[in-house]
Tab-separated table of C-alpha atoms in Angstrom:
chain	number	residue	atom	x	y	z
O	1	MET	CA	-16.251	-157.658	-38.365
O	2	ALA	CA	-13.454	-160.351	-38.911
O	3	LYS	CA	-10.684	-159.992	-36.574
O	4	THR	CA	-8.049	-162.126	-39.031
O	5	LEU	CA	-7.427	-161.849	-42.869
O	6	THR	CA	-8.225	-165.843	-43.381
O	7	ALA	CA	-11.609	-165.309	-43.955
O	8	LEU	CA	-11.428	-162.328	-46.005
O	9	ALA	CA	-8.314	-163.836	-48.388
O	10	GLY	CA	-11.299	-165.722	-50.290
O	11	GLU	CA	-13.372	-162.556	-51.146
O	12	LYS	CA	-13.644	-161.245	-54.572
O	13	THR	CA	-13.364	-157.765	-53.831
O	14	LEU	CA	-11.277	-155.604	-51.043
O	15	GLN	CA	-12.802	-154.214	-48.162
O	16	SER	CA	-12.613	-150.073	-48.186
O	17	LYS	CA	-10.737	-150.044	-45.142
O	18	PHE	CA	-7.741	-151.752	-47.213
O	19	VAL	CA	-7.974	-149.529	-50.481
O	20	ARG	CA	-5.153	-147.328	-50.501
O	21	ASP	CA	-5.488	-143.864	-52.443
O	22	GLU	CA	-3.902	-143.788	-56.072
O	23	ASP	CA	-0.793	-141.913	-55.290
O	24	GLU	CA	0.152	-144.881	-52.814
O	25	ARG	CA	-0.371	-148.123	-54.689
O	26	PRO	CA	2.184	-150.587	-56.122
O	27	THR	CA	3.344	-149.671	-59.736
O	28	VAL	CA	5.635	-152.558	-59.786
O	29	ALA	CA	4.641	-156.127	-59.283
O	30	TYR	CA	5.744	-158.797	-56.697
O	31	ASN	CA	7.680	-160.414	-58.770
O	32	GLN	CA	8.898	-158.193	-61.020
O	33	PHE	CA	12.669	-158.526	-59.297
O	34	SER	CA	15.792	-156.528	-59.694
O	35	ASN	CA	19.376	-157.418	-58.807
O	36	VAL	CA	20.491	-153.752	-57.924
O	37	ILE	CA	20.655	-154.371	-54.071
O	38	PRO	CA	23.787	-156.039	-53.292
O	39	VAL	CA	24.196	-159.419	-51.999
O	40	ILE	CA	27.165	-159.615	-49.865
O	41	SER	CA	28.912	-163.005	-48.422
O	42	LEU	CA	30.113	-162.223	-45.241
O	43	ALA	CA	32.653	-165.370	-45.499
O	44	GLY	CA	35.955	-164.349	-44.016
O	45	ILE	CA	34.901	-161.091	-42.192
O	46	ASP	CA	35.998	-162.480	-38.829
O	47	GLU	CA	39.550	-162.458	-40.727
O	48	ALA	CA	42.112	-159.568	-40.327
O	49	GLY	CA	43.265	-158.496	-43.883
O	50	SER	CA	42.203	-157.805	-47.252
O	51	ARG	CA	39.223	-159.995	-47.300
O	52	ARG	CA	37.497	-158.476	-44.456
O	53	ASN	CA	38.417	-154.746	-45.741
O	54	GLU	CA	36.599	-155.972	-48.999
O	55	ILE	CA	33.391	-157.200	-47.239
O	56	CYS	CA	33.527	-153.805	-45.008
O	57	GLN	CA	33.854	-151.635	-48.449
O	58	LYS	CA	31.011	-153.339	-49.931
O	59	ILE	CA	28.543	-152.817	-47.033
O	60	VAL	CA	29.601	-149.028	-46.632
O	61	GLU	CA	28.740	-148.783	-50.316
O	62	ALA	CA	25.586	-150.030	-50.096
O	63	CYS	CA	24.397	-148.278	-46.794
O	64	GLU	CA	25.697	-144.930	-48.510
O	65	ASP	CA	23.673	-145.876	-51.810
O	66	TRP	CA	20.311	-147.618	-50.930
O	67	GLY	CA	20.651	-147.971	-47.221
O	68	ILE	CA	19.803	-151.724	-47.705
O	69	PHE	CA	21.592	-154.975	-48.749
O	70	GLN	CA	21.730	-158.645	-48.384
O	71	VAL	CA	24.138	-160.815	-46.727
O	72	VAL	CA	24.827	-164.414	-47.130
O	73	ASP	CA	27.264	-166.952	-45.602
O	74	HIS	CA	26.365	-164.736	-42.426
O	75	GLY	CA	26.723	-167.705	-39.908
O	76	VAL	CA	22.972	-168.367	-38.729
O	77	ASP	CA	22.385	-172.075	-39.040
O	78	ALA	CA	20.106	-172.818	-41.992
O	79	GLY	CA	18.389	-175.340	-39.643
O	80	LEU	CA	17.326	-173.080	-37.295
O	81	ILE	CA	16.348	-170.818	-39.888
O	82	ALA	CA	14.291	-173.457	-41.551
O	83	ASP	CA	12.775	-174.205	-38.045
O	84	MET	CA	11.663	-170.521	-37.436
O	85	THR	CA	10.226	-170.323	-40.686
O	86	ARG	CA	8.528	-173.458	-40.183
O	87	LEU	CA	6.732	-172.602	-36.964
O	88	ALA	CA	5.893	-169.297	-38.216
O	89	ARG	CA	4.004	-170.591	-40.913
O	90	GLU	CA	2.382	-173.199	-38.097
O	91	PHE	CA	1.329	-170.367	-36.241
O	92	PHE	CA	-0.422	-168.400	-38.993
O	93	ALA	CA	-2.203	-171.809	-40.058
O	94	MET	CA	-4.037	-171.721	-36.747
O	95	PRO	CA	-7.521	-171.050	-36.896
O	96	SER	CA	-8.660	-167.695	-36.164
O	97	GLU	CA	-9.748	-168.341	-32.243
O	98	GLU	CA	-6.191	-169.507	-31.605
O	99	LYS	CA	-4.398	-166.459	-32.812
O	100	LEU	CA	-6.635	-164.496	-31.083
O	101	ARG	CA	-5.887	-165.642	-28.070
O	102	PHE	CA	-2.398	-163.421	-28.138
O	103	ASP	CA	-4.675	-160.340	-29.348
O	104	MET	CA	-2.456	-157.415	-28.757
O	105	SER	CA	-5.133	-154.891	-29.431
O	106	GLY	CA	-5.747	-152.087	-26.764
O	107	GLY	CA	-2.023	-151.473	-26.397
O	108	LYS	CA	-0.598	-154.732	-25.217
O	109	LYS	CA	2.856	-155.148	-25.662
O	110	GLY	CA	3.176	-157.937	-27.983
O	111	GLY	CA	1.305	-160.868	-29.532
O	112	PHE	CA	-0.797	-161.082	-32.738
O	113	ILE	CA	-2.872	-158.419	-35.010
O	114	VAL	CA	-4.306	-157.467	-38.112
O	115	SER	CA	-2.351	-154.206	-39.981
O	116	SER	CA	-0.389	-152.606	-37.516
O	117	HIS	CA	-0.103	-151.964	-33.779
O	118	LEU	CA	-0.268	-148.307	-34.318
O	119	GLN	CA	-3.503	-146.642	-33.574
O	120	GLY	CA	-5.289	-144.123	-35.828
O	121	GLU	CA	-4.156	-145.455	-39.045
O	122	ALA	CA	-6.296	-144.463	-42.091
O	123	VAL	CA	-5.970	-147.173	-44.189
O	124	GLN	CA	-5.130	-150.782	-42.910
O	125	ASP	CA	-2.078	-152.903	-44.463
O	126	TRP	CA	-3.029	-156.108	-45.819
O	127	ARG	CA	-0.972	-158.254	-43.285
O	128	GLU	CA	-1.425	-160.489	-40.129
O	129	ILE	CA	1.200	-160.115	-37.751
O	130	VAL	CA	2.739	-161.509	-34.583
O	131	THR	CA	5.495	-159.748	-32.624
O	132	TYR	CA	7.293	-159.960	-29.583
O	133	PHE	CA	10.407	-158.217	-27.290
O	134	SER	CA	13.204	-160.478	-27.017
O	135	TYR	CA	16.043	-157.821	-26.020
O	136	PRO	CA	16.589	-156.971	-23.363
O	137	LEU	CA	16.373	-160.430	-21.530
O	138	ARG	CA	15.106	-158.244	-18.331
O	139	ALA	CA	12.147	-157.054	-20.544
O	140	ARG	CA	11.043	-160.273	-22.050
O	141	ASP	CA	7.237	-160.998	-21.123
O	142	TYR	CA	6.952	-164.745	-22.222
O	143	SER	CA	3.063	-164.419	-21.648
O	144	ARG	CA	3.028	-162.430	-24.727
O	145	TRP	CA	4.823	-164.879	-26.752
O	146	PRO	CA	2.755	-167.867	-28.652
O	147	ASP	CA	2.801	-171.025	-26.845
O	148	LYS	CA	2.055	-172.403	-29.904
O	149	PRO	CA	3.130	-174.104	-32.201
O	150	GLU	CA	5.365	-176.587	-30.230
O	151	GLY	CA	8.616	-175.450	-29.929
O	152	TRP	CA	7.937	-171.593	-30.691
O	153	ARG	CA	10.094	-170.513	-27.500
O	154	SER	CA	13.286	-172.534	-27.625
O	155	VAL	CA	13.563	-171.807	-31.329
O	156	THR	CA	12.801	-168.218	-31.315
O	157	GLU	CA	15.241	-167.264	-28.510
O	158	GLN	CA	17.932	-168.997	-30.547
O	159	TYR	CA	17.061	-167.295	-33.505
O	160	SER	CA	16.793	-163.858	-31.443
O	161	GLU	CA	20.246	-164.616	-30.077
O	162	LYS	CA	21.729	-165.341	-33.180
O	163	LEU	CA	20.295	-162.314	-35.110
O	164	MET	CA	21.212	-160.064	-32.245
O	165	SER	CA	25.137	-161.298	-32.642
O	166	LEU	CA	25.256	-160.934	-36.714
O	167	ALA	CA	23.547	-157.253	-35.828
O	168	CYS	CA	26.402	-156.062	-33.812
O	169	LYS	CA	28.835	-157.279	-36.136
O	170	LEU	CA	27.303	-155.115	-39.211
O	171	LEU	CA	27.304	-152.269	-36.555
O	172	GLU	CA	31.070	-152.797	-36.073
O	173	VAL	CA	31.643	-152.568	-39.694
O	174	LEU	CA	29.725	-149.026	-39.941
O	175	SER	CA	31.578	-147.623	-36.859
O	176	GLU	CA	34.693	-148.608	-38.289
O	177	ALA	CA	33.862	-146.832	-41.281
O	178	MET	CA	32.678	-143.899	-39.483
O	179	GLY	CA	36.578	-143.716	-37.918
O	180	LEU	CA	35.320	-144.582	-34.492
O	181	GLU	CA	35.964	-147.669	-32.027
O	182	LYS	CA	34.243	-150.877	-33.122
O	183	GLU	CA	31.571	-150.611	-30.518
O	184	ALA	CA	30.599	-147.238	-30.911
O	185	LEU	CA	27.270	-147.560	-32.988
O	186	THR	CA	26.445	-150.570	-30.288
O	187	LYS	CA	27.154	-148.361	-27.416
O	188	ALA	CA	25.120	-145.497	-28.791
O	189	CYS	CA	22.025	-147.590	-28.316
O	190	VAL	CA	22.991	-148.131	-24.455
O	191	ASP	CA	20.935	-151.509	-24.073
O	192	MET	CA	19.966	-152.691	-27.336
O	193	ASP	CA	16.430	-153.503	-28.054
O	194	GLN	CA	15.171	-156.202	-30.254
O	195	LYS	CA	11.938	-156.787	-31.461
O	196	VAL	CA	10.736	-159.498	-33.878
O	197	VAL	CA	7.859	-159.102	-36.031
O	198	VAL	CA	6.553	-162.010	-38.024
O	199	ASN	CA	4.803	-161.181	-41.237
O	200	TYR	CA	2.061	-162.949	-42.828
O	201	TYR	CA	0.422	-161.700	-46.338
O	202	PRO	CA	-2.436	-163.840	-47.294
O	203	LYS	CA	-3.851	-164.012	-50.958
O	204	CYS	CA	-5.276	-160.836	-51.735
O	205	PRO	CA	-8.266	-160.547	-53.743
O	206	GLN	CA	-7.436	-156.700	-55.450
O	207	PRO	CA	-3.219	-156.525	-54.777
O	208	ASP	CA	-3.104	-153.877	-57.155
O	209	LEU	CA	-5.718	-151.440	-54.726
O	210	THR	CA	-3.579	-152.095	-51.446
O	211	LEU	CA	-0.204	-152.543	-49.807
O	212	GLY	CA	1.322	-155.443	-47.538
O	213	LEU	CA	2.808	-152.906	-45.598
O	214	LYS	CA	2.840	-149.180	-46.431
O	215	ARG	CA	5.735	-146.979	-47.709
O	216	HIS	CA	7.951	-146.116	-44.504
O	217	THR	CA	11.953	-146.131	-42.941
O	218	ASP	CA	12.313	-148.162	-39.724
O	219	PRO	CA	12.664	-145.841	-36.961
O	220	GLY	CA	15.465	-148.177	-35.024
O	221	THR	CA	19.291	-148.601	-35.627
O	222	ILE	CA	19.571	-151.887	-38.005
O	223	THR	CA	16.844	-154.486	-39.105
O	224	LEU	CA	17.420	-157.847	-40.433
O	225	LEU	CA	14.480	-159.498	-42.484
O	226	LEU	CA	14.260	-163.101	-43.599
O	227	GLN	CA	11.885	-163.328	-46.513
O	228	ASP	CA	10.542	-166.413	-48.488
O	229	GLN	CA	10.891	-167.041	-52.081
O	230	VAL	CA	7.740	-165.237	-53.129
O	231	GLY	CA	8.695	-161.642	-53.478
O	232	GLY	CA	7.217	-158.566	-52.305
O	233	LEU	CA	9.532	-156.160	-50.497
O	234	GLN	CA	10.270	-153.024	-52.407
O	235	ALA	CA	12.521	-150.469	-52.000
O	236	THR	CA	13.156	-146.487	-53.510
O	237	ARG	CA	15.677	-144.125	-53.416
O	238	ASP	CA	14.083	-141.117	-54.979
O	239	GLY	CA	11.299	-140.456	-52.627
O	240	GLY	CA	8.881	-142.766	-54.146
O	241	LYS	CA	9.089	-142.125	-57.520
O	242	SER	CA	10.373	-145.297	-58.755
O	243	TRP	CA	10.157	-148.618	-57.095
O	244	ILE	CA	12.327	-152.197	-57.451
O	245	THR	CA	11.131	-155.460	-55.863
O	246	VAL	CA	14.412	-157.046	-53.907
O	247	GLN	CA	14.935	-160.244	-55.703
O	248	PRO	CA	14.556	-163.010	-52.862
O	249	VAL	CA	17.643	-165.157	-52.224
O	250	GLU	CA	17.423	-168.549	-50.310
O	251	GLY	CA	18.964	-168.048	-46.708
O	252	ALA	CA	19.871	-164.587	-46.905
O	253	PHE	CA	18.671	-161.754	-44.812
O	254	VAL	CA	17.747	-158.325	-46.410
O	255	VAL	CA	19.436	-155.586	-44.355
O	256	ASN	CA	17.812	-152.187	-43.539
O	257	LEU	CA	19.545	-149.175	-41.754
O	258	GLY	CA	16.933	-147.304	-39.992
O	259	ASP	CA	16.449	-143.825	-39.197
O	260	HIS	CA	18.522	-143.791	-35.752
O	261	GLY	CA	21.663	-145.444	-37.796
O	262	HIS	CA	20.915	-142.735	-40.289
O	263	PHE	CA	21.285	-140.111	-37.996
O	264	LEU	CA	24.145	-141.360	-36.030
O	265	SER	CA	26.098	-141.116	-39.171
O	266	ASN	CA	24.907	-137.821	-40.031
O	267	GLY	CA	23.118	-138.497	-43.005
O	268	ARG	CA	25.867	-140.473	-44.490
O	269	PHE	CA	24.354	-143.740	-44.634
O	270	LYS	CA	20.975	-143.926	-45.665
O	271	ASN	CA	17.499	-145.227	-43.824
O	272	ALA	CA	16.109	-147.445	-46.326
O	273	ASP	CA	12.821	-146.300	-47.468
O	274	HIS	CA	10.751	-149.527	-48.463
O	275	GLN	CA	7.210	-150.959	-48.395
O	276	ALA	CA	5.676	-154.534	-49.016
O	277	VAL	CA	3.185	-155.491	-51.914
O	278	VAL	CA	1.061	-158.197	-51.927
O	279	ASN	CA	-0.451	-160.769	-54.966
O	280	SER	CA	-3.820	-162.786	-55.600
O	281	ASN	CA	-1.548	-166.096	-56.417
O	282	CYS	CA	-0.055	-167.331	-53.001
O	283	SER	CA	0.812	-165.975	-49.422
O	284	ARG	CA	3.798	-164.532	-48.336
O	285	LEU	CA	6.055	-164.720	-45.141
O	286	SER	CA	8.937	-162.554	-43.561
O	287	ILE	CA	10.437	-162.168	-40.311
O	288	ALA	CA	12.000	-158.831	-39.459
O	289	THR	CA	14.232	-158.418	-36.263
O	290	PHE	CA	14.767	-154.575	-35.581
O	291	GLN	CA	17.425	-153.676	-33.398
O	292	ASN	CA	16.725	-150.663	-31.726
O	293	PRO	CA	18.281	-148.424	-28.937
O	294	ALA	CA	17.214	-147.931	-25.718
O	295	PRO	CA	14.289	-145.202	-24.970
O	296	GLU	CA	16.906	-143.099	-23.142
O	297	ALA	CA	19.565	-143.168	-25.693
O	298	VAL	CA	20.708	-139.935	-27.341
O	299	VAL	CA	19.980	-139.648	-30.893
O	300	TYR	CA	22.722	-137.250	-32.421
O	301	PRO	CA	25.489	-137.785	-34.882
O	302	LEU	CA	28.414	-139.652	-33.552
O	303	LYS	CA	30.871	-137.816	-35.836
O	304	VAL	CA	30.541	-134.699	-38.308
O	305	ARG	CA	32.999	-134.716	-40.830
O	306	GLU	CA	34.660	-131.900	-41.867
O	307	GLY	CA	32.834	-129.109	-44.148
O	308	GLU	CA	29.865	-130.803	-42.714
O	309	GLU	CA	26.707	-129.791	-40.341
O	310	ALA	CA	25.192	-132.122	-38.106
O	311	ILE	CA	21.752	-132.950	-39.685
O	312	LEU	CA	19.750	-132.835	-36.411
O	313	PRO	CA	19.613	-129.137	-34.770
O	314	GLU	CA	19.877	-130.585	-31.233
O	315	PRO	CA	20.073	-133.960	-29.340
O	316	MET	CA	16.810	-135.896	-28.466
O	317	THR	CA	16.148	-139.232	-26.590
O	318	PHE	CA	15.419	-141.991	-29.218
O	319	ALA	CA	11.900	-142.081	-27.357
O	320	GLU	CA	11.697	-138.232	-28.240
O	321	MET	CA	12.570	-139.288	-31.791
O	322	TYR	CA	9.855	-142.161	-32.030
O	323	ARG	CA	7.052	-139.686	-30.963
O	324	ARG	CA	7.769	-137.565	-33.269
O	325	LYS	CA	8.140	-139.510	-36.337
O	326	MET	CA	4.751	-141.330	-35.244
O	327	SER	CA	2.810	-137.906	-34.658
O	328	LYS	CA	4.240	-136.713	-37.959
O	329	ASP	CA	3.056	-139.938	-39.854
O	330	LEU	CA	-0.435	-139.859	-38.477
O	331	GLU	CA	-0.826	-135.939	-38.937
O	332	LEU	CA	0.179	-136.734	-42.600
O	333	ALA	CA	-2.633	-139.429	-42.762
O	334	ARG	CA	-5.350	-137.352	-41.140
O	335	LEU	CA	-4.601	-134.450	-43.318
O	336	LYS	CA	-4.573	-136.560	-46.430
O	337	LYS	CA	-8.037	-138.091	-45.466
O	338	LEU	CA	-9.392	-134.858	-44.475
O	339	ALA	CA	-8.325	-133.331	-48.001
O	340	LYS	CA	-9.805	-136.357	-49.735
O	341	GLU	CA	-13.214	-136.099	-47.751
O	342	GLN	CA	-13.573	-132.352	-48.751
O	343	GLU	CA	-12.793	-133.199	-52.444
O	344	GLN	CA	-15.594	-135.838	-52.255
O	345	LEU	CA	-17.639	-133.236	-50.495
O	346	LYS	CA	-17.146	-130.772	-53.275
O	347	ASP	CA	-18.096	-133.840	-55.789
O	348	VAL	CA	-21.442	-134.132	-54.179
O	349	GLU	CA	-22.289	-130.481	-54.180
O	350	LYS	CA	-21.206	-130.081	-57.448
O	351	ALA	CA	-23.626	-132.911	-58.657
O	352	LYS	CA	-26.432	-131.795	-57.081
O	353	LEU	CA	-25.912	-128.187	-59.000
O	354	GLU	CA	-25.329	-129.874	-62.047
O	355	ALA	CA	-28.796	-131.815	-61.997
O	356	LYS	CA	-30.893	-128.458	-60.776
O	357	PRO	CA	-32.779	-126.887	-63.684
O	358	LEU	CA	-31.133	-123.613	-64.736
O	359	GLU	CA	-33.865	-121.402	-63.761
O	360	GLN	CA	-33.156	-122.811	-60.160
O	361	ILE	CA	-29.681	-121.846	-60.541
O	362	LEU	CA	-30.031	-118.417	-61.489
O	363	ALA	CA	-32.875	-117.428	-59.152
């Protein structure tokens, strides 16, 4: 069995392990773009006055509406973005054996894998990833960072630093909107963790049957996503009844609020409900930078507005919140798989019954 998707991308039919149930399959094309997700310029955000207030208001409205928005004029150098994207493409273009030197299956923390690092997934996602942990600095394990292509480490270090800074700036805005000190959300993370996940979605033989990344919300505080111009990121705000494909914007970062940010705001700011679809025409690349709280950070609303109740019954650690989320997701997938198998068994029994002569049925 191929351990990368490179060999499978040329096949005419999709292997069954990638085939989603009908209710999970994409309903909107990867390139049927919508412009409902706001694109916000951050030019002037560091200056006091009306311009900063205007930017902050747009960010707050986007978080209350979708939990997702795009930012431009963000201060991250275009050359650095270009280098990061180039190196990512070069990594996935390497032969399978080179990528598999960093195989992270078996519980390794960081490296390369197909689909997902989660164990027990019923259906696989159509993607390859390389992931590494960049913050806190003391937790960096460079042995799990690719040593090819040349320049990967120095560029990714710079990229991680710039995106951590941008994420903290955006969290300051949301803290102020909640009537708290600027550092409130960052402090609630205790010692902010940062994980970078580089996603590669190869051409897919039957993209209407699968997903590049299944529907989910991010568990952490805030996520910054750099995507190419192909398209494939989709969002919903009605529980998956309808989907929109986010319009790619050159040089922009898509900002998703995660579960942790949602809970800290007592549900005021939405956790972005999203997925990724694939296509049969070309590959797609995206780079997600997840800013998460420390495992011991307390998850509970920082402020409950008058007339509201806390959306969590009691405080818990982020580690416990994450464990519950993953357990719930895997249990739902297990139950769905079981129900499907039972339905298939019923169909087999029904077919056997229909094939019998009437006198045997009545005997």
